[in-house]
Structure formats: structure tokens, C-alpha cells
Amino acid sequence: MKKEEVFRLIDRLERDHSLQEQEYMALLDNQETGAPYAAPKARAAADRIYGHDIYVRGLIEFSNYCSNDCYYCGIRAGNRSCVRYRLTPEQILNCCGLGWQLGYRTFVLQSGEDAWFTDERLCALIQEIKRRWPDCALTLSIGEKSRESYAACRQAGADRYLIRHETASPAHYARLHPARQTLQARLRCIRDLRELGYAVGIGMMVGSPWQTTKDLAMDLKLIEDFQPEMCGIGPFLPHHQTPFAGFPRGSTEQTLYLLSLIRLICPHVLLPATTALGTADPFGREKGVLAGANVIMPNLSPVGVRRQYELYDGKICTGEESAQCRGCQEERMRSIGYRVVTDRGDPR
Ligand code: SAM
Ligand code: FES
């Protein structure tokens, strides 16, 4: 494709926030030309809405017990070598308290699919967090549940929910998960969450095994159609104790390009520069922001358990205290002319 045609497609995406699947494929096939053209446009789109503010979310990885068996994930049920842990509600509340002192006004509670956390226990925890820190937003990232459970958590005070669709292609989804986990079920969760009034975050891994350009174009089309409030994408990174141990990692450059395209599709979206991106590249999070991201999610989990929440090999920030991560991220953002703000950072 000629350079001018690539530029024209990106100009149209910037203007209309929409392209055909084939056109997304063409853009993905012309990354070298497209990425340097899309990034400043994506950054400008984010700046117009959010300025140079970067929102922080305190991530609390509260349990690595998981009944699911996603082939890519280090804490999958099938990984018998994974040492399991579960924070008590009191420990989780302590993390929030520390987070509040560090200036976090959004807490993200993330875990595997852990049945110990029944609706009753979860709701009690959510209510207590909202009672103690009423000025904070609470995000859940705890996987697939019944509509009733989602409704109960929402009723208890949860504001947002992160649940990546992982891949919009049913055939690709089937290669990344065992047969009992389906894209259909995942999309049902995503629709329920939206209907229940959560701000919803979807997203995919970049460069997961067998992913094609068409799969990624389908992901972009899904993002365009669903208009999520948040969108989490990061490179696939192999974990040595999973069936995907031998696959190559996803590309930082392609992830950055996709961040830019997503920003142009949904200018208002809350778009994190993820830990996986920071793991793939020492300046991944800075590069992510410069490509259009506007959220970072420093780790608030107790240092003692961080290594056990190992989704992929080499995960960064497992040895740092929460306060260190906070300072480190602030400095990283400052170094590229952006500032971390103490704000709930609600979707606009
Ligand atoms: N259990 C919840 C769920 O499934 O939504 C939340 C936790 S899950 C570990 C969070 C995300 O980690 C997944 O949506 C997946 O995209 C990402 N992830 C898991 N394994 C990964 C890997 N090997 N490389 C990159 N990202 C990975
Ligand atoms: Fe954790 Fe930099 S963000 S050490």
C-alpha cells in the first residue's frame, strides 16, 4: 500500500472513529508507515480530552487461586507448581488504606476465579471499602460470573469492571482456552456488566499464539462497536509453566501501534500503559503514554505475594514496595512531560 493511502486511512479514522475490518487489516499490515503517523495524532486526541494528566489505579492482586485454565496464563488451574495465596479481607483493606495515603483514588481488585470469594464475602468487602473510602472508585477484575453476582457487586458499590475479551475471533479464542471457556460466555459477561451500569473495560493480548492480522482487525471492530469505557491491551508474554511456554512474546511496537489506533477509535477511552508493556520494554509505559495511553496501574499488592501473581515470566515490580512503585511511576511520567494526578479519573 502506498504511504499516502495509509495516511488517508489514519486521517479518516481520526475524523470518523471507524473503519471497515479490511481497512484495519491494511493499517496493521502497514505498521512501519502507520505507527509514526498515528502516534502523534493519538497523543493529541488524548491531550485534547485529558491534557497531560495520567490517572493511576492501585492494583491489588488479592488471590491467585483460579478455576480457569487459560493456556497462556501462569496462574491457570493446571499449573500445579504455582504457589497459591489469598489475601484476607483485612489485608485487602490495608492495601487500600496504604493506597489512599499514596494518593490513589481508584482501587482495582484483581484475582483468579476464586470461589472462596462468594458473593457474600465480596459484597461485604466492597461495602467496607466504599464505607471507608467513599471518594474512591472501585474496579473489579475477577473474571466470569453470573449476572446475579455482577448485580450484587454493583449494588454493593463496585463502579467498574475489567474483563478482557482476549480475542474477538471465536476460532482463535478456542485455541487459547479449553473447550469449556467460550467467547460467547465472555461476551455475555461483558454485555451484562454494561447493562448493570458498570464502566466496562475490554481488551486483548497482542501477539498471542496463532493471532492473525484479521483477528486483530476483529478486535478493533469489536472495540469500535462496543465503545468500552476502558481498554486493556498488552503484549502476550510466555510463562514457562504453561502450554504456551515455547511461543514468542508479542511485539512492543505492535502493541504501541494498537494503542494509537484504539485512541483514535475511542478518543475518550481510559487506556492503560500496562505492566506487560512495561515488562516487554524497559520504557514500555512511557512509550505507551506517548502512543496515546492515559492510565497506569502501579502495584499495591503486599510485596510478599507479588511474585506468586506471575501471569508471565519476568513480570516487573515484584520486589518494589508500593510507595516505591508510586514514586517510580510518577518520575517516569514526569520524564516525558506528563503528570500523575490524584483523581478518580472517571470516564469522560
Ligand atoms: N481472572 C480475571 C480474568 O480472567 O479476567 C482477571 C485476572 S487475568 C490474570 C488478567 C489478564 O491477564 C487477562 O485478561 C490476560 O489478558 C492477562 N494475561 C494472562 N496471562 C498473560 C500472559 N501470559 N501474557 C500477557 N497477558 C496475560
Ligand atoms: Fe514499580 Fe517502577 S513502577 S518499580
XYZ file of C-alpha atoms and ligand atoms in Angstrom:
379
model
C 0.000 0.000 0.000
C 1.259 3.489 -0.820
C 2.263 5.730 2.063
C -0.402 8.270 1.132
C -3.134 5.644 1.304
C -2.049 4.590 4.801
C -2.066 8.221 5.905
C -5.502 8.725 4.357
C -6.914 5.772 6.312
C -5.481 7.113 9.574
C -6.856 10.593 8.791
C -10.262 9.045 8.214
C -10.029 7.056 11.450
C -9.137 10.241 13.309
C -12.158 12.001 11.807
C -14.818 9.262 11.800
C -13.527 6.903 14.542
C -14.492 3.996 12.338
C -13.092 1.860 9.506
C -14.025 -1.386 7.798
C -12.396 -4.580 9.031
C -10.419 -4.799 5.769
C -9.143 -1.278 6.311
C -7.979 -2.115 9.822
C -6.155 -5.075 8.312
C -4.486 -2.818 5.787
C -3.367 -0.482 8.575
C -1.986 -3.380 10.603
C -0.117 -4.666 7.554
C 1.498 -1.258 7.125
C 2.664 -0.691 10.664
C 6.020 0.807 9.742
C 4.389 3.600 7.814
C 1.308 3.879 10.001
C 2.707 3.860 13.531
C 4.818 7.052 13.388
C 1.892 8.829 11.720
C -0.799 7.533 14.123
C 1.047 8.039 17.434
C 1.166 11.863 17.489
C -2.458 12.013 16.361
C -3.463 9.591 19.111
C -1.480 11.525 21.699
C -3.079 14.789 20.542
C -6.548 13.211 20.793
C -5.846 12.156 24.400
C -4.343 15.568 25.221
C -7.449 17.342 23.917
C -9.611 15.436 26.413
C -7.316 14.643 29.331
C -4.457 17.112 28.893
C -1.167 15.897 30.328
C -2.907 14.166 33.241
C -2.232 10.497 33.808
C -4.584 8.561 36.041
C -3.257 5.974 38.459
C -5.064 2.861 39.604
C -3.811 0.949 42.610
C -3.783 -2.700 41.590
C -4.391 -5.221 44.372
C -3.807 -8.793 43.212
C -5.717 -10.371 46.068
C -5.798 -14.073 45.104
C -4.053 -16.287 42.584
C -6.413 -19.227 43.054
C -8.063 -19.835 39.722
C -10.515 -22.415 38.443
C -9.969 -21.380 34.828
C -7.314 -22.843 32.615
C -6.421 -20.205 30.012
C -3.425 -21.723 28.204
C -1.402 -18.505 28.304
C -1.735 -17.686 31.987
C 0.795 -18.506 34.705
C -1.830 -18.826 37.456
C -4.085 -21.203 35.492
C -5.614 -24.080 37.459
C -3.455 -26.554 35.524
C -0.214 -25.020 36.801
C 0.435 -27.337 39.741
C 3.749 -25.620 40.558
C 2.092 -22.289 41.220
C 2.177 -21.489 44.939
C -1.286 -20.243 45.786
C -2.174 -17.363 48.111
C -5.269 -15.475 49.089
C -5.258 -12.187 50.979
C -7.715 -11.859 53.827
C -10.325 -9.092 53.587
C -8.363 -7.289 56.314
C -5.152 -7.443 54.254
C -7.023 -6.125 51.227
C -8.392 -3.239 53.286
C -4.864 -2.496 54.489
C -3.693 -2.287 50.878
C -6.480 0.186 50.135
C -5.535 2.242 53.185
C -1.929 2.419 52.048
C -3.100 3.211 48.536
C -5.254 6.051 49.768
C -2.263 7.546 51.588
C -0.218 7.269 48.410
C -2.860 9.254 46.545
C -4.788 6.536 44.775
C -8.472 7.227 44.293
C -9.193 4.085 42.282
C -8.554 0.592 43.570
C -8.537 -2.345 41.201
C -9.220 -5.672 42.895
C -7.914 -8.418 40.644
C -7.738 -12.178 41.133
C -8.086 -15.544 39.501
C -11.534 -17.095 39.508
C -11.541 -17.871 43.209
C -14.698 -19.496 44.616
C -13.683 -18.679 48.212
C -14.817 -15.154 47.449
C -18.543 -15.840 47.428
C -20.947 -13.022 46.627
C -21.494 -12.575 50.326
C -17.799 -12.150 51.122
C -17.188 -9.979 48.080
C -20.124 -7.709 48.764
C -19.135 -7.265 52.400
C -15.630 -6.301 51.265
C -16.884 -3.909 48.586
C -19.234 -2.221 51.052
C -16.460 -1.821 53.589
C -14.085 -0.302 51.038
C -16.737 2.154 49.908
C -17.623 2.965 53.513
C -14.012 3.715 54.476
C -13.007 5.486 51.270
C -16.203 6.936 49.788
C -14.227 9.244 47.493
C -12.619 6.300 45.693
C -13.751 4.347 42.662
C -13.683 0.584 42.913
C -12.857 -1.588 39.928
C -13.240 -5.350 39.908
C -11.264 -7.708 37.676
C -12.325 -11.111 38.909
C -13.457 -12.869 35.775
C -16.630 -14.540 34.620
C -19.599 -14.617 36.972
C -23.352 -14.882 36.766
C -25.383 -11.803 36.021
C -26.763 -12.079 39.561
C -23.271 -11.924 41.069
C -22.371 -8.924 38.942
C -25.615 -7.259 40.017
C -24.879 -7.942 43.687
C -21.364 -6.467 43.439
C -22.677 -3.437 41.615
C -25.360 -2.996 44.258
C -22.668 -3.240 46.946
C -20.825 -0.318 45.347
C -18.439 -1.572 42.643
C -18.153 1.051 39.904
C -16.092 -0.505 37.132
C -15.163 -3.923 35.786
C -12.210 -5.084 33.703
C -12.742 -8.239 31.711
C -10.740 -8.567 28.529
C -12.424 -10.274 25.622
C -8.884 -11.673 24.862
C -9.666 -12.140 21.147
C -12.789 -11.345 19.140
C -12.400 -14.399 16.920
C -14.285 -17.463 18.231
C -11.827 -19.805 16.465
C -8.811 -18.046 17.960
C -10.482 -17.947 21.384
C -10.885 -21.722 21.174
C -7.137 -22.135 20.643
C -6.273 -20.048 23.695
C -8.707 -21.719 26.105
C -10.089 -25.157 26.946
C -13.448 -26.032 25.380
C -15.447 -25.122 28.471
C -14.360 -21.498 28.188
C -16.022 -19.788 25.236
C -16.010 -16.355 23.657
C -19.787 -16.447 23.769
C -19.749 -16.750 27.564
C -17.195 -13.962 27.833
C -19.274 -11.639 25.660
C -22.349 -12.435 27.743
C -20.437 -11.212 30.813
C -19.368 -8.056 29.005
C -22.942 -7.264 27.923
C -24.341 -7.968 31.403
C -21.781 -5.691 33.013
C -22.677 -2.859 30.655
C -26.399 -3.317 31.276
C -25.848 -3.287 35.031
C -24.251 0.137 34.819
C -20.575 -0.687 35.299
C -17.935 1.231 33.388
C -16.527 -1.699 31.412
C -13.003 -2.434 30.217
C -12.338 -4.989 27.492
C -9.144 -5.713 25.564
C -6.797 -8.307 24.169
C -3.276 -9.604 24.283
C -1.123 -8.643 21.333
C 0.846 -11.409 19.660
C -0.825 -14.324 21.408
C -0.162 -17.667 19.686
C -1.788 -18.019 16.238
C -3.137 -14.471 16.285
C -3.590 -13.152 12.747
C -3.982 -9.650 11.381
C -7.617 -10.478 10.761
C -8.079 -11.444 14.438
C -6.653 -8.087 15.498
C -8.854 -6.267 12.989
C -11.828 -8.087 14.536
C -10.665 -6.901 17.962
C -10.579 -3.316 16.722
C -14.029 -3.699 15.191
C -15.385 -5.056 18.495
C -13.841 -2.119 20.369
C -15.356 0.267 17.830
C -18.816 -1.337 18.176
C -18.821 -1.785 21.956
C -17.244 1.595 22.824
C -15.747 0.430 26.139
C -15.052 2.979 28.846
C -11.639 1.318 29.369
C -9.449 -0.864 27.201
C -6.565 -3.012 28.422
C -4.079 -4.313 25.906
C -0.596 -5.659 26.382
C 1.829 -7.973 24.629
C 1.481 -11.708 25.192
C 4.436 -12.829 27.300
C 5.130 -16.538 27.750
C 5.140 -18.233 31.134
C 7.429 -21.235 31.447
C 4.859 -23.430 33.233
C 2.079 -23.060 30.643
C 1.365 -24.866 27.372
C 2.458 -21.663 25.586
C 5.910 -21.618 27.186
C 7.640 -22.021 23.837
C 5.825 -19.265 21.941
C 7.499 -15.944 21.205
C 6.433 -12.832 23.047
C 4.172 -10.251 21.447
C 5.759 -7.182 19.917
C 6.110 -3.917 21.823
C 5.880 -1.938 18.587
C 2.658 -3.598 17.508
C 1.170 -3.021 20.967
C 2.081 0.667 20.758
C 0.548 0.954 17.300
C -2.658 -0.692 18.527
C -2.806 1.712 21.484
C -2.708 4.580 18.986
C -5.406 3.059 16.778
C -7.631 2.399 19.807
C -7.218 6.000 20.955
C -8.308 7.183 17.500
C -11.301 4.813 17.542
C -12.404 5.852 21.053
C -10.846 9.226 21.877
C -12.367 9.217 25.388
C -11.309 5.712 26.365
C -9.292 5.174 29.548
C -6.301 3.380 28.137
C -3.597 1.935 30.395
C 0.056 1.517 29.577
C 0.095 -1.950 31.118
C 2.559 -3.829 33.286
C 3.017 -6.319 30.436
C 4.115 -3.455 28.187
C 6.499 -2.295 30.916
C 7.830 -5.840 31.179
C 8.355 -6.226 27.430
C 10.294 -2.959 27.208
C 12.055 -1.028 29.990
C 10.388 2.151 28.734
C 7.166 0.456 27.658
C 4.912 2.519 29.883
C 6.445 5.824 28.797
C 6.188 4.765 25.167
C 2.606 3.660 25.779
C 1.640 7.095 27.045
C 3.347 8.757 24.090
C 1.350 6.459 21.794
C -1.948 7.517 23.377
C -2.374 5.782 26.754
C -3.503 7.841 29.767
C -3.633 5.401 32.687
C -1.019 3.489 34.674
C -1.681 0.798 37.226
C 1.048 0.566 39.860
C 1.051 -2.500 42.033
C -0.400 -2.148 45.539
C -0.240 -5.815 46.483
C 1.867 -6.760 49.509
C 5.436 -7.393 48.311
C 5.416 -10.816 49.944
C 2.890 -12.214 47.455
C 3.742 -10.333 44.286
C 5.994 -12.982 42.822
C 3.192 -15.516 43.137
C 0.891 -13.484 40.902
C 3.106 -14.320 37.982
C 0.961 -14.302 34.847
C 4.068 -14.379 32.646
C 7.809 -14.662 33.125
C 9.822 -11.632 34.154
C 6.923 -9.534 35.463
C 8.268 -6.202 36.701
C 7.750 -4.534 40.071
C 7.594 -7.749 42.080
C 10.319 -6.619 44.502
C 9.310 -2.997 44.977
C 7.278 -1.632 47.866
C 4.064 0.107 46.844
C 5.449 3.522 47.725
C 8.482 2.856 45.517
C 6.254 1.988 42.566
C 4.235 5.124 43.134
C 7.356 7.301 43.119
C 8.895 5.451 40.218
C 5.832 5.833 38.042
C 5.481 9.498 38.892
C 9.079 10.100 37.861
C 8.658 8.103 34.669
C 5.666 10.212 33.671
C 7.412 13.440 34.597
C 10.358 12.459 32.406
C 8.104 12.589 29.340
C 6.206 15.742 30.313
C 3.151 14.129 31.906
C 1.898 14.236 35.479
C 0.288 11.653 37.683
C -2.887 13.071 39.220
C -4.848 12.184 42.347
C -8.255 11.850 40.846
C -10.813 9.085 40.445
C -10.271 9.511 36.716
C -13.826 8.678 35.734
C -14.618 8.086 32.077
C -15.442 11.298 30.233
N -9.338 -13.678 36.308
C -9.627 -12.403 35.741
C -9.899 -12.525 34.263
O -9.684 -13.572 33.690
O -10.400 -11.554 33.698
C -8.529 -11.368 35.968
C -7.114 -11.843 36.042
S -6.384 -12.282 34.476
C -4.861 -12.942 35.027
C -5.937 -10.687 33.811
C -5.411 -10.638 32.396
O -4.066 -11.057 32.362
C -6.085 -11.483 31.372
O -7.237 -10.867 30.887
C -4.995 -11.671 30.303
O -5.238 -10.867 29.165
C -3.725 -11.234 31.014
N -2.694 -12.275 30.888
C -2.744 -13.535 31.386
N -1.672 -14.243 31.010
C -0.917 -13.417 30.237
C 0.303 -13.580 29.521
N 0.947 -14.735 29.533
N 0.800 -12.532 28.843
C 0.139 -11.356 28.846
N -1.024 -11.141 29.483
C -1.552 -12.162 30.176
Fe 7.069 -0.445 40.184
Fe 8.617 1.270 38.679
S 6.518 1.001 38.755
S 9.192 -0.006 40.314
